[in-house]
Amino acid sequence: MKNNRFVYFVLLPIFLLLAVFFVLPIAGGLAISFFDYNPLRAINHFIGFENFGKLMSDKIFLKSTTNTLVFVGITVTLNIFITLVLAQLISMLPWPKFRSFFRVIFFMPCVAPLIASSVVWGGLYATKYGLINNMLKTFFGISPVNWLGTASYVMPAIIIFTLWADIGYNIILFSAGMDGIPTDFYEAAEIDGAGMVKKFFYITLPLLGRTVSFVVAMTIISHFQMFAQFQVLAKLGGPENSGNVLTYYIYKTAFQTKDMGYASAIAVVLFVLIMIVTIIQQRLNRVEWGY
Amino acid sequence: MASNSRKYYKLYVVIAVILMVFALLIIAPYIWMMLTSFKSTREVLYNPGKVMPIKWTLSGYLTVLTKSPFFSWFKNSVIVSVTVTAAVIFTSTITGYVFSKYRFKGKNFLFWLVLSTMMVPSQITMIPRFLIINQVGLYNSLQALIIPAIVSGFGIYLCRQFCDEIPDSLCEAAKLDGAGDFRIYASIILPQLRPCIAALAIFTFLDIWNDYLNPLIMLSTLKSMTLPLALTYFSDAHSTDISAVMAASALIMLPVTILLLCFQKQFIKGVAISGMK
């Protein structure tokens, strides 16, 4: 249809908002990274690539980048493995009531504010009164561990929390994908004598290919941007910056140190990391799957 | 795979038990939070081995409700979430409709622009957005959270996909009958988009209700805060009062969890819809 008046009438305010709150900030974010920008100062100098050069010798930045990559790598791998197995187990159950019961239970942490869950888990991890230390003491006689105050335990603690908080989405996405696979495939495989494991690897997984590649990419992208649990569980970056990640470092540099130019340069690095994932995912998705 | 249920009966029971164990691991933090919220802080600290409260008390909840502006926080959260959700549904459906059913110059470019807003991480845009909000005098107001969230790239994208499935002939016929553009949107497109709107509403509401980073940047005074941000301030200020911190967490988690339990079908369908498109 054509009606330019109506089209303009709708799109004008929409794109005005997009321009002010998305397009301008994207351009602004890139631009500020070339300035020594502090909002409290009257004059802010253009310094070219100096912020980016500084990154290379910034120990906290390098540590945060490594932490981010370790966090994303381990959490996403475990997440995908656990969610595939759980989704498969759920969809094998012949009782629909049970299937939806389990999906809802696993989804519960996804609706709770991440920050509130983090605060509760801060209590679970507490050295003296936390449930986890109590369980370990009762069942294994292990003396209390200071989970969030020990450099080598902070990241594992946050990874376990994040798995708890975030597996629900992927279980549902994989379940939806699995429900879409025609049952004839499984029946045919059964006649050929294929067992559970073979059916999973030769039918479910290949036919789920596109869903898996999409879910993996989305999970990676969202995990790169996680913030709340790091602020709560790794207070101020954790001991020896063991829990410092890019998002937290960006926030701290921009809004506490007020060094917004430098913070924008770190954000650009994060942006590039995320772009790489997006591009790889789109390449992979060009392969057409069908059934 | 549900065939031969009798043959595999034992296997199904084993699977159900395994899933039950995992489900218990998911639930345990909730149970611990609830039980702790009904203990006195003394009891939490000096009797950590006991899971059940020796003496049930509401003192944690009383601390939250009397020593913090909890109702203001709750009201702020409701105002922001409801306004943004309503606004996003309106802007997404009408823009999705325009992109799907109208031809105009620059359509592909503009749609590409909408898509590209989805791909940029908020960390890039958050600093300039803060500067803009500050510049127009909206810092520390709820509008700072509402106005930038009115338009959603994801919402427009999702609604366009759904509008594409509505036959063009339906709109053309209405047009011949003399219906105006807005009339077609309101009486033909909107009713057809119901499942899409439900999914979008759930996601937008949850996103905004649970948002922490934006309020952290945009709000500064205790009374103007939304619940997620207020919780960290509360737990920092009362870090030794564990039962009060758990009570506050419970008060924040429970509304959305109850919402999920009431509308489970819509939630699960919503996730599946938005993930598959």
Coordinates of C-alpha atoms in Angstrom, one line a residue:
Chain A
M1 CA 0.0 0.0 0.0
K2 CA 1.0 3.6 -0.4
N3 CA 0.1 6.5 1.8
N4 CA 3.0 8.7 2.4
R5 CA 1.3 11.0 4.9
F6 CA 0.5 8.1 7.2
V7 CA 4.0 6.6 6.8
Y8 CA 5.7 9.9 7.7
F9 CA 3.3 10.5 10.6
V10 CA 4.3 7.1 12.2
L11 CA 8.0 7.0 11.3
L12 CA 9.0 10.5 12.1
P13 CA 8.6 10.4 15.9
I14 CA 9.9 6.8 16.0
F15 CA 13.1 7.7 14.1
L16 CA 13.5 10.9 16.0
L17 CA 13.7 8.8 19.2
L18 CA 16.0 6.2 17.5
A19 CA 18.2 9.0 16.3
V20 CA 18.5 10.7 19.7
F21 CA 18.8 7.6 21.9
F22 CA 20.6 5.1 19.6
V23 CA 22.2 6.6 16.5
L24 CA 23.6 9.6 18.2
P25 CA 24.9 7.6 21.2
I26 CA 26.6 5.0 18.9
A27 CA 28.4 7.8 17.0
G28 CA 29.0 9.6 20.2
G29 CA 30.4 6.5 21.9
L30 CA 32.9 5.9 19.1
A31 CA 33.8 9.6 19.0
I32 CA 34.4 10.0 22.7
S33 CA 36.9 7.2 22.7
F34 CA 39.2 9.5 20.8
F35 CA 39.0 12.2 23.4
D36 CA 40.4 12.6 26.9
Y37 CA 36.8 13.1 28.0
N38 CA 35.8 14.1 31.5
P39 CA 32.3 15.6 31.8
L40 CA 33.4 17.7 34.8
R41 CA 36.0 19.5 32.7
A42 CA 35.3 22.4 30.4
I43 CA 37.8 21.5 27.7
N44 CA 38.4 18.0 26.5
H45 CA 41.2 17.3 24.1
F46 CA 41.2 15.2 21.0
I47 CA 43.9 12.6 21.6
G48 CA 43.5 10.2 18.6
F49 CA 44.3 6.6 19.4
E50 CA 46.0 7.4 22.7
N51 CA 43.2 5.7 24.8
F52 CA 43.6 2.6 22.8
G53 CA 47.4 2.6 23.1
K54 CA 47.0 3.0 26.9
L55 CA 44.8 -0.1 27.0
M56 CA 47.8 -2.3 25.9
S57 CA 49.7 -1.5 29.1
D58 CA 46.8 -1.3 31.5
K59 CA 47.1 -4.4 33.7
I60 CA 43.5 -4.1 35.0
F61 CA 42.1 -3.9 31.4
L62 CA 44.1 -7.0 30.3
K63 CA 43.0 -8.9 33.4
S64 CA 39.4 -7.9 32.8
T65 CA 39.6 -9.0 29.2
T66 CA 41.0 -12.4 30.2
N67 CA 38.4 -12.7 32.9
T68 CA 35.6 -11.8 30.5
L69 CA 36.8 -14.4 27.9
V70 CA 37.2 -17.1 30.6
F71 CA 33.8 -16.3 32.1
V72 CA 32.1 -16.4 28.7
G73 CA 34.0 -19.4 27.4
I74 CA 33.3 -21.6 30.4
T75 CA 29.8 -20.4 31.3
V76 CA 28.5 -20.7 27.7
T77 CA 30.1 -24.1 27.1
L78 CA 28.6 -25.5 30.4
N79 CA 25.3 -23.7 29.7
I80 CA 24.8 -25.2 26.3
F81 CA 25.9 -28.7 27.4
I82 CA 23.6 -28.7 30.5
T83 CA 20.6 -27.1 28.7
L84 CA 20.8 -29.6 25.7
V85 CA 20.8 -32.5 28.1
L86 CA 18.0 -31.2 30.3
A87 CA 15.9 -30.1 27.3
Q88 CA 16.4 -33.6 25.8
L89 CA 15.5 -35.3 29.1
I90 CA 12.4 -33.2 29.5
S91 CA 11.2 -33.8 26.0
M92 CA 11.6 -37.5 26.5
L93 CA 9.0 -37.6 29.3
P94 CA 5.7 -38.8 28.0
W95 CA 3.7 -36.8 30.5
P96 CA 2.9 -33.3 29.2
K97 CA 2.1 -32.0 32.7
F98 CA 5.6 -33.0 33.9
R99 CA 7.2 -31.5 30.9
S100 CA 5.7 -28.0 31.4
F101 CA 6.3 -28.3 35.2
F102 CA 10.0 -28.8 34.7
R103 CA 10.3 -26.1 32.0
V104 CA 8.6 -23.6 34.4
I105 CA 10.8 -24.5 37.3
F106 CA 14.0 -24.1 35.3
F107 CA 12.7 -20.8 34.0
M108 CA 12.0 -19.4 37.4
P109 CA 15.4 -17.8 38.0
C110 CA 15.2 -16.0 34.6
V111 CA 12.2 -13.9 35.7
A112 CA 13.8 -12.8 39.0
P113 CA 15.9 -9.6 38.8
L114 CA 19.5 -10.8 38.4
I115 CA 20.5 -8.3 41.0
A116 CA 18.2 -9.8 43.6
S117 CA 19.4 -13.3 42.8
S118 CA 22.9 -12.1 43.1
V119 CA 22.2 -10.7 46.6
V120 CA 20.6 -14.0 47.6
W121 CA 23.6 -16.0 46.3
G122 CA 25.9 -13.6 48.1
G123 CA 24.2 -15.0 51.2
L124 CA 24.5 -18.6 50.0
Y125 CA 28.2 -18.1 49.5
A126 CA 28.7 -16.3 52.9
T127 CA 31.5 -17.8 54.9
K128 CA 29.9 -18.1 58.3
Y129 CA 26.2 -18.5 57.8
G130 CA 26.0 -19.4 54.0
L131 CA 24.1 -22.5 53.0
I132 CA 26.9 -23.8 50.8
N133 CA 29.5 -23.8 53.5
N134 CA 27.0 -25.4 55.9
M135 CA 26.2 -28.2 53.5
L136 CA 29.8 -28.8 52.9
K137 CA 30.5 -29.0 56.6
T138 CA 27.5 -31.2 57.4
F139 CA 28.0 -33.7 54.5
F140 CA 31.7 -33.7 53.9
G141 CA 33.2 -32.1 57.0
I142 CA 34.9 -29.4 55.0
S143 CA 35.7 -26.2 57.0
P144 CA 34.2 -22.9 55.9
V145 CA 35.6 -21.4 52.7
N146 CA 35.6 -17.7 51.9
W147 CA 34.2 -18.1 48.4
L148 CA 33.9 -14.5 47.4
G149 CA 37.0 -13.3 49.3
T150 CA 39.5 -15.8 47.7
A151 CA 40.9 -14.8 44.4
S152 CA 40.8 -18.3 42.8
Y153 CA 37.2 -19.0 44.0
V154 CA 35.4 -15.8 42.9
M155 CA 35.1 -16.6 39.2
P156 CA 33.9 -20.3 39.7
A157 CA 31.4 -19.0 42.2
I158 CA 30.0 -16.4 39.7
I159 CA 30.0 -19.0 37.0
I160 CA 27.9 -21.4 39.1
F161 CA 25.5 -18.6 40.0
T162 CA 25.2 -17.5 36.3
L163 CA 24.4 -21.1 35.2
W164 CA 21.7 -21.3 37.9
A165 CA 20.3 -17.9 36.8
D166 CA 20.3 -18.4 33.1
I167 CA 19.7 -22.0 31.9
G168 CA 16.0 -21.5 31.7
Y169 CA 15.9 -19.6 28.5
N170 CA 18.0 -22.1 26.5
I171 CA 16.1 -25.0 27.9
I172 CA 12.9 -23.5 26.5
L173 CA 14.5 -22.6 23.2
F174 CA 16.0 -26.1 22.7
S175 CA 12.7 -27.7 23.8
A176 CA 10.8 -25.7 21.2
G177 CA 13.3 -26.8 18.6
M178 CA 13.1 -30.5 19.7
D179 CA 9.3 -30.4 19.6
G180 CA 9.5 -29.2 16.0
I181 CA 11.4 -32.3 14.8
P182 CA 9.0 -34.8 13.2
T183 CA 8.5 -38.0 15.2
D184 CA 8.8 -40.1 12.0
F185 CA 12.6 -39.7 12.2
Y186 CA 12.8 -41.2 15.6
E187 CA 10.4 -44.0 14.7
A188 CA 12.4 -44.9 11.7
A189 CA 15.6 -44.8 13.7
E190 CA 14.0 -47.0 16.3
I191 CA 13.1 -49.6 13.7
D192 CA 16.8 -49.5 12.6
G193 CA 17.7 -50.3 16.2
A194 CA 19.1 -46.9 17.3
G195 CA 19.3 -46.3 21.0
M196 CA 18.7 -43.1 23.0
V197 CA 22.3 -41.8 22.6
K198 CA 22.5 -42.5 18.9
K199 CA 19.1 -40.9 18.3
F200 CA 20.4 -37.8 20.1
F201 CA 23.6 -37.5 18.1
Y202 CA 22.3 -38.6 14.7
I203 CA 18.9 -37.0 14.6
T204 CA 18.3 -34.4 17.4
L205 CA 21.6 -32.6 17.2
P206 CA 22.0 -32.3 13.4
L207 CA 18.3 -31.2 12.9
L208 CA 18.7 -28.7 15.7
G209 CA 21.7 -27.2 14.0
R210 CA 20.4 -23.8 13.3
T211 CA 18.8 -23.5 16.7
V212 CA 22.0 -24.4 18.4
S213 CA 24.1 -21.9 16.4
F214 CA 21.6 -19.2 17.1
V215 CA 21.3 -20.0 20.8
V216 CA 25.1 -20.3 21.2
A217 CA 25.6 -16.8 19.6
M218 CA 22.8 -15.2 21.6
T219 CA 24.1 -16.7 24.8
I220 CA 27.7 -15.6 24.1
I221 CA 26.5 -12.0 23.3
S222 CA 24.4 -11.8 26.5
H223 CA 27.1 -13.2 28.7
F224 CA 29.7 -10.7 27.4
Q225 CA 27.3 -7.9 28.7
M226 CA 26.5 -9.4 32.1
F227 CA 27.1 -6.9 34.9
A228 CA 24.9 -7.2 38.0
Q229 CA 26.4 -10.4 39.5
F230 CA 29.9 -9.0 39.1
Q231 CA 29.1 -5.9 41.0
V232 CA 27.5 -7.8 43.8
L233 CA 29.5 -11.0 44.1
A234 CA 32.9 -9.6 43.1
K235 CA 32.7 -6.3 45.0
L236 CA 35.1 -3.8 43.5
G237 CA 36.4 -6.3 41.1
G238 CA 37.1 -9.0 43.7
P239 CA 40.4 -9.8 45.4
E240 CA 43.3 -9.0 43.0
N241 CA 40.8 -8.1 40.3
S242 CA 39.9 -11.8 40.0
G243 CA 36.3 -11.0 39.3
N244 CA 36.8 -7.8 37.3
V245 CA 35.2 -8.0 33.8
L246 CA 35.0 -5.5 30.9
T247 CA 31.4 -4.4 31.7
Y248 CA 32.3 -3.6 35.3
Y249 CA 35.6 -1.9 34.4
I250 CA 33.7 0.3 31.8
Y251 CA 31.1 1.3 34.4
K252 CA 33.7 2.1 37.0
T253 CA 36.0 4.0 34.7
A254 CA 33.1 6.0 33.2
F255 CA 31.0 6.8 36.2
Q256 CA 33.3 6.7 39.2
T257 CA 36.6 7.8 37.8
K258 CA 34.7 9.9 35.3
D259 CA 37.3 9.1 32.6
M260 CA 34.6 8.6 29.9
G261 CA 37.0 8.7 27.0
Y262 CA 39.0 5.8 28.3
A263 CA 35.8 4.0 29.3
S264 CA 34.5 4.4 25.7
A265 CA 37.7 2.9 24.3
I266 CA 37.1 -0.2 26.5
A267 CA 33.5 -0.3 25.3
V268 CA 34.7 -0.3 21.7
V269 CA 36.9 -3.3 22.5
L270 CA 33.8 -5.1 23.9
F271 CA 31.8 -4.1 20.9
V272 CA 34.4 -5.5 18.6
L273 CA 34.4 -8.8 20.5
I274 CA 30.6 -9.0 20.2
M275 CA 30.7 -8.1 16.5
I276 CA 33.1 -11.0 15.9
V277 CA 30.7 -13.4 17.4
T278 CA 27.8 -12.0 15.4
I279 CA 29.6 -12.2 12.1
I280 CA 30.7 -15.8 12.8
Q281 CA 27.2 -16.8 13.7
Q282 CA 25.8 -15.2 10.5
R283 CA 28.4 -17.1 8.4
L284 CA 27.4 -20.4 10.0
N285 CA 23.8 -19.7 9.5
R286 CA 24.2 -19.4 5.7
V287 CA 24.4 -23.2 5.7
E288 CA 20.9 -24.2 5.0
W289 CA 19.4 -27.0 7.0
G290 CA 16.1 -28.6 6.1
Y291 CA 13.8 -31.4 6.7
Chain B
M1 CA 9.6 -40.0 21.3
A2 CA 6.6 -40.6 23.5
S3 CA 5.7 -43.8 21.8
N4 CA 6.1 -47.2 23.6
S5 CA 5.5 -45.6 27.0
R6 CA 5.0 -48.9 28.7
K7 CA 8.3 -50.4 27.3
Y8 CA 10.3 -47.4 28.7
Y9 CA 8.4 -46.9 31.9
K10 CA 11.4 -47.5 34.1
L11 CA 13.5 -45.2 32.1
Y12 CA 11.0 -42.4 32.3
V13 CA 10.9 -42.7 36.1
V14 CA 14.7 -42.5 36.2
I15 CA 14.6 -39.4 34.0
A16 CA 12.0 -37.8 36.1
V17 CA 14.0 -38.4 39.3
I18 CA 17.2 -36.9 37.7
L19 CA 15.1 -33.8 36.6
M20 CA 13.7 -33.6 40.1
V21 CA 17.2 -33.3 41.6
F22 CA 18.1 -30.5 39.2
A23 CA 14.8 -28.8 39.9
L24 CA 15.6 -29.0 43.6
L25 CA 18.9 -27.3 43.0
I26 CA 17.1 -24.5 41.2
I27 CA 14.5 -24.1 44.0
A28 CA 16.9 -24.3 46.9
P29 CA 18.1 -20.7 46.9
Y30 CA 14.5 -19.5 46.9
I31 CA 13.7 -21.7 49.9
W32 CA 16.8 -20.6 51.7
M33 CA 15.9 -17.0 51.0
M34 CA 12.4 -17.4 52.3
L35 CA 13.4 -19.3 55.5
T36 CA 16.2 -16.8 56.2
S37 CA 13.8 -13.9 55.8
F38 CA 11.7 -15.3 58.6
K39 CA 14.6 -15.7 61.0
S40 CA 16.1 -13.1 63.3
T41 CA 19.5 -11.9 62.2
R42 CA 20.9 -13.2 65.5
E43 CA 19.6 -16.6 64.7
V44 CA 21.1 -16.6 61.2
L45 CA 24.5 -15.7 62.5
Y46 CA 24.7 -17.8 65.6
N47 CA 22.8 -20.8 64.5
P48 CA 23.9 -21.3 60.9
G49 CA 23.5 -25.1 61.0
K50 CA 19.7 -25.0 61.5
V51 CA 17.8 -24.7 58.2
M52 CA 14.3 -24.0 59.7
P53 CA 13.8 -20.9 61.8
I54 CA 13.7 -21.8 65.5
K55 CA 11.5 -18.8 66.1
W56 CA 9.6 -17.4 63.1
T57 CA 9.6 -13.6 63.0
L58 CA 8.5 -10.8 60.7
S59 CA 11.2 -8.4 61.9
G60 CA 13.1 -8.6 58.6
Y61 CA 10.0 -7.6 56.7
L62 CA 9.2 -4.9 59.2
T63 CA 12.7 -3.4 58.8
V64 CA 12.3 -3.3 55.0
L65 CA 8.9 -1.6 55.2
T66 CA 9.6 0.8 57.9
K67 CA 13.3 1.7 57.4
S68 CA 13.2 2.2 53.7
P69 CA 10.8 3.9 51.2
F70 CA 9.9 0.5 49.9
F71 CA 6.5 1.7 48.6
S72 CA 8.0 4.5 46.6
W73 CA 10.5 2.0 45.1
F74 CA 7.7 -0.3 44.2
K75 CA 5.6 2.5 42.8
N76 CA 8.5 3.8 40.7
S77 CA 9.1 0.3 39.3
V78 CA 5.4 -0.1 38.4
I79 CA 5.2 3.3 36.7
V80 CA 8.3 2.8 34.6
S81 CA 7.6 -0.8 33.6
V82 CA 3.9 -0.3 32.8
T83 CA 4.5 2.9 30.8
V84 CA 7.4 1.5 28.8
T85 CA 5.5 -1.8 28.1
A86 CA 2.4 0.0 26.9
A87 CA 4.5 2.4 24.8
V88 CA 6.7 -0.3 23.3
I89 CA 3.6 -2.3 22.3
F90 CA 2.1 0.7 20.5
T91 CA 5.3 1.9 18.8
S92 CA 6.4 -1.6 17.8
T93 CA 3.1 -2.8 16.3
I94 CA 2.4 0.4 14.4
T95 CA 5.9 0.6 13.0
G96 CA 6.0 -3.1 12.2
Y97 CA 2.7 -2.6 10.3
V98 CA 4.1 0.3 8.3
F99 CA 7.3 -1.6 7.5
S100 CA 5.3 -4.6 6.4
K101 CA 2.4 -3.2 4.5
Y102 CA 3.6 0.1 2.9
R103 CA 6.0 0.9 0.2
F104 CA 8.1 4.0 0.6
K105 CA 11.5 5.5 -0.2
G106 CA 14.4 4.4 2.0
K107 CA 12.5 1.5 3.6
N108 CA 15.3 -1.0 3.4
F109 CA 17.8 1.5 4.8
L110 CA 15.5 2.5 7.7
F111 CA 14.8 -1.1 8.5
W112 CA 18.4 -1.9 8.5
L113 CA 18.9 1.0 10.9
V114 CA 16.3 -0.5 13.3
L115 CA 18.1 -3.9 13.1
S116 CA 21.5 -2.4 13.8
T117 CA 20.3 -0.8 17.0
M118 CA 19.7 -4.4 18.3
M119 CA 23.3 -5.4 17.6
V120 CA 25.1 -2.6 19.5
P121 CA 25.9 -3.5 23.1
S122 CA 24.5 -1.0 25.6
Q123 CA 28.0 -0.4 27.0
I124 CA 28.8 1.6 23.8
T125 CA 25.7 3.8 24.0
M126 CA 25.4 4.1 27.7
I127 CA 27.9 6.9 28.2
P128 CA 26.6 9.3 25.5
R129 CA 23.0 8.4 26.5
F130 CA 23.9 9.5 30.1
L131 CA 25.3 12.7 28.7
I132 CA 22.2 13.4 26.6
I133 CA 19.8 12.7 29.5
N134 CA 21.9 14.9 31.7
Q135 CA 22.0 17.7 29.1
V136 CA 18.2 17.8 28.6
G137 CA 17.7 17.9 32.4
L138 CA 16.1 14.4 32.9
Y139 CA 18.9 13.0 35.2
N140 CA 17.5 11.4 38.3
S141 CA 13.9 11.3 37.0
L142 CA 11.8 8.3 35.9
Q143 CA 11.6 9.9 32.5
A144 CA 15.3 9.1 32.1
L145 CA 14.4 5.5 32.2
I146 CA 11.1 5.7 30.2
I147 CA 11.8 8.0 27.2
P148 CA 14.9 6.2 25.7
A149 CA 13.0 2.8 26.1
I150 CA 9.9 3.8 24.2
V151 CA 11.2 2.5 20.9
S152 CA 12.5 -1.1 20.7
G153 CA 14.4 -2.4 17.7
F154 CA 13.6 -5.9 18.7
G155 CA 9.9 -5.1 19.1
I156 CA 9.7 -3.5 15.6
Y157 CA 11.5 -6.4 14.1
L158 CA 9.3 -9.0 15.8
C159 CA 6.0 -7.2 14.9
R160 CA 7.1 -6.8 11.3
Q161 CA 7.7 -10.6 11.0
F162 CA 4.2 -11.2 12.3
C163 CA 2.6 -8.6 10.1
D164 CA 4.3 -10.2 7.1
E165 CA 2.1 -13.3 7.8
I166 CA -1.1 -11.3 7.6
P167 CA -2.3 -11.4 3.9
D168 CA -2.0 -8.0 2.2
S169 CA -5.5 -8.6 0.6
L170 CA -7.1 -8.2 4.0
C171 CA -5.7 -4.7 4.3
E172 CA -6.6 -3.9 0.7
A173 CA -10.1 -5.0 1.1
A174 CA -10.6 -2.9 4.2
K175 CA -9.1 0.0 2.3
L176 CA -11.7 -0.5 -0.5
D177 CA -14.4 -0.4 2.1
G178 CA -13.2 3.0 3.1
A179 CA -11.2 2.3 6.2
G180 CA -8.4 4.7 7.0
D181 CA -4.8 3.6 7.7
F182 CA -5.1 3.9 11.4
R183 CA -8.4 2.1 11.3
I184 CA -6.9 -0.8 9.5
Y185 CA -4.1 -0.9 12.1
A186 CA -6.5 -0.9 15.0
S187 CA -9.2 -3.2 13.8
I188 CA -7.4 -5.6 11.5
I189 CA -3.7 -5.7 12.3
L190 CA -3.8 -5.5 16.1
P191 CA -6.2 -8.4 16.7
Q192 CA -4.1 -10.6 14.5
L193 CA -0.9 -9.7 16.4
R194 CA -2.2 -11.0 19.7
P195 CA 0.4 -13.7 20.3
C196 CA 3.2 -11.4 19.2
I197 CA 1.9 -8.7 21.5
A198 CA 1.8 -11.1 24.5
A199 CA 5.4 -12.2 23.9
L200 CA 6.6 -8.6 23.5
A201 CA 4.7 -7.4 26.6
I202 CA 6.2 -10.1 28.8
F203 CA 9.7 -9.5 27.6
T204 CA 9.5 -5.7 27.8
F205 CA 8.0 -5.8 31.2
L206 CA 10.6 -8.2 32.6
D207 CA 13.5 -6.3 30.9
I208 CA 12.4 -3.0 32.4
W209 CA 11.3 -4.4 35.8
N210 CA 14.6 -6.2 36.3
D211 CA 16.8 -3.6 34.7
Y212 CA 19.7 -2.6 37.0
L213 CA 22.4 -0.9 34.9
N214 CA 20.2 2.0 33.5
P215 CA 18.8 3.0 36.9
L216 CA 22.3 2.7 38.4
I217 CA 23.5 5.3 35.9
M218 CA 20.4 7.5 35.7
L219 CA 19.1 7.7 39.2
S220 CA 20.9 9.1 42.3
T221 CA 18.5 9.8 45.2
L222 CA 17.1 7.0 47.3
K223 CA 13.4 7.9 46.8
S224 CA 13.6 8.0 43.0
M225 CA 15.1 4.5 42.7
T226 CA 13.4 1.5 41.2
L227 CA 13.4 -1.8 43.1
P228 CA 16.5 -3.6 41.6
L229 CA 18.7 -0.5 42.2
A230 CA 17.2 0.1 45.6
L231 CA 17.9 -3.4 46.7
T232 CA 21.7 -3.0 46.4
Y233 CA 21.6 0.3 48.3
F234 CA 19.4 -1.3 50.9
S235 CA 21.7 -4.4 51.2
D236 CA 24.8 -2.2 51.4
A237 CA 23.3 -0.1 54.1
H238 CA 21.9 -3.0 56.1
S239 CA 24.6 -5.6 55.2
T240 CA 24.7 -6.9 58.8
D241 CA 20.9 -7.3 58.9
I242 CA 20.8 -10.5 56.8
S243 CA 17.1 -11.3 57.5
A244 CA 16.1 -7.8 56.3
V245 CA 18.2 -8.2 53.1
M246 CA 16.6 -11.6 52.4
A247 CA 13.1 -10.1 53.1
A248 CA 13.8 -7.3 50.6
S249 CA 15.0 -9.8 48.0
A250 CA 11.9 -11.9 48.6
L251 CA 9.7 -8.9 48.2
I252 CA 11.4 -8.1 44.9
M253 CA 11.5 -11.6 43.5
L254 CA 8.1 -12.9 44.4
P255 CA 5.9 -10.6 42.3
V256 CA 7.6 -11.7 39.0
T257 CA 7.8 -15.3 40.1
I258 CA 4.1 -15.4 40.9
L259 CA 3.4 -13.7 37.5
L260 CA 5.4 -16.5 35.9
L261 CA 3.4 -19.2 37.8
C262 CA 0.1 -17.6 36.8
F263 CA 0.9 -17.1 33.1
Q264 CA 3.3 -20.0 32.6
K265 CA 1.9 -20.9 29.1
Q266 CA 2.3 -17.4 27.8
F267 CA 5.8 -17.0 29.2
I268 CA 7.0 -20.3 27.7
K269 CA 5.4 -19.6 24.4
G270 CA 6.7 -16.0 24.4
V271 CA 10.3 -17.2 24.9
A272 CA 9.9 -19.8 22.1
I273 CA 8.3 -17.2 19.7
S274 CA 11.0 -14.5 20.2
G275 CA 13.8 -17.0 20.0
M276 CA 12.6 -18.7 16.8
K277 CA 12.0 -15.6 14.7

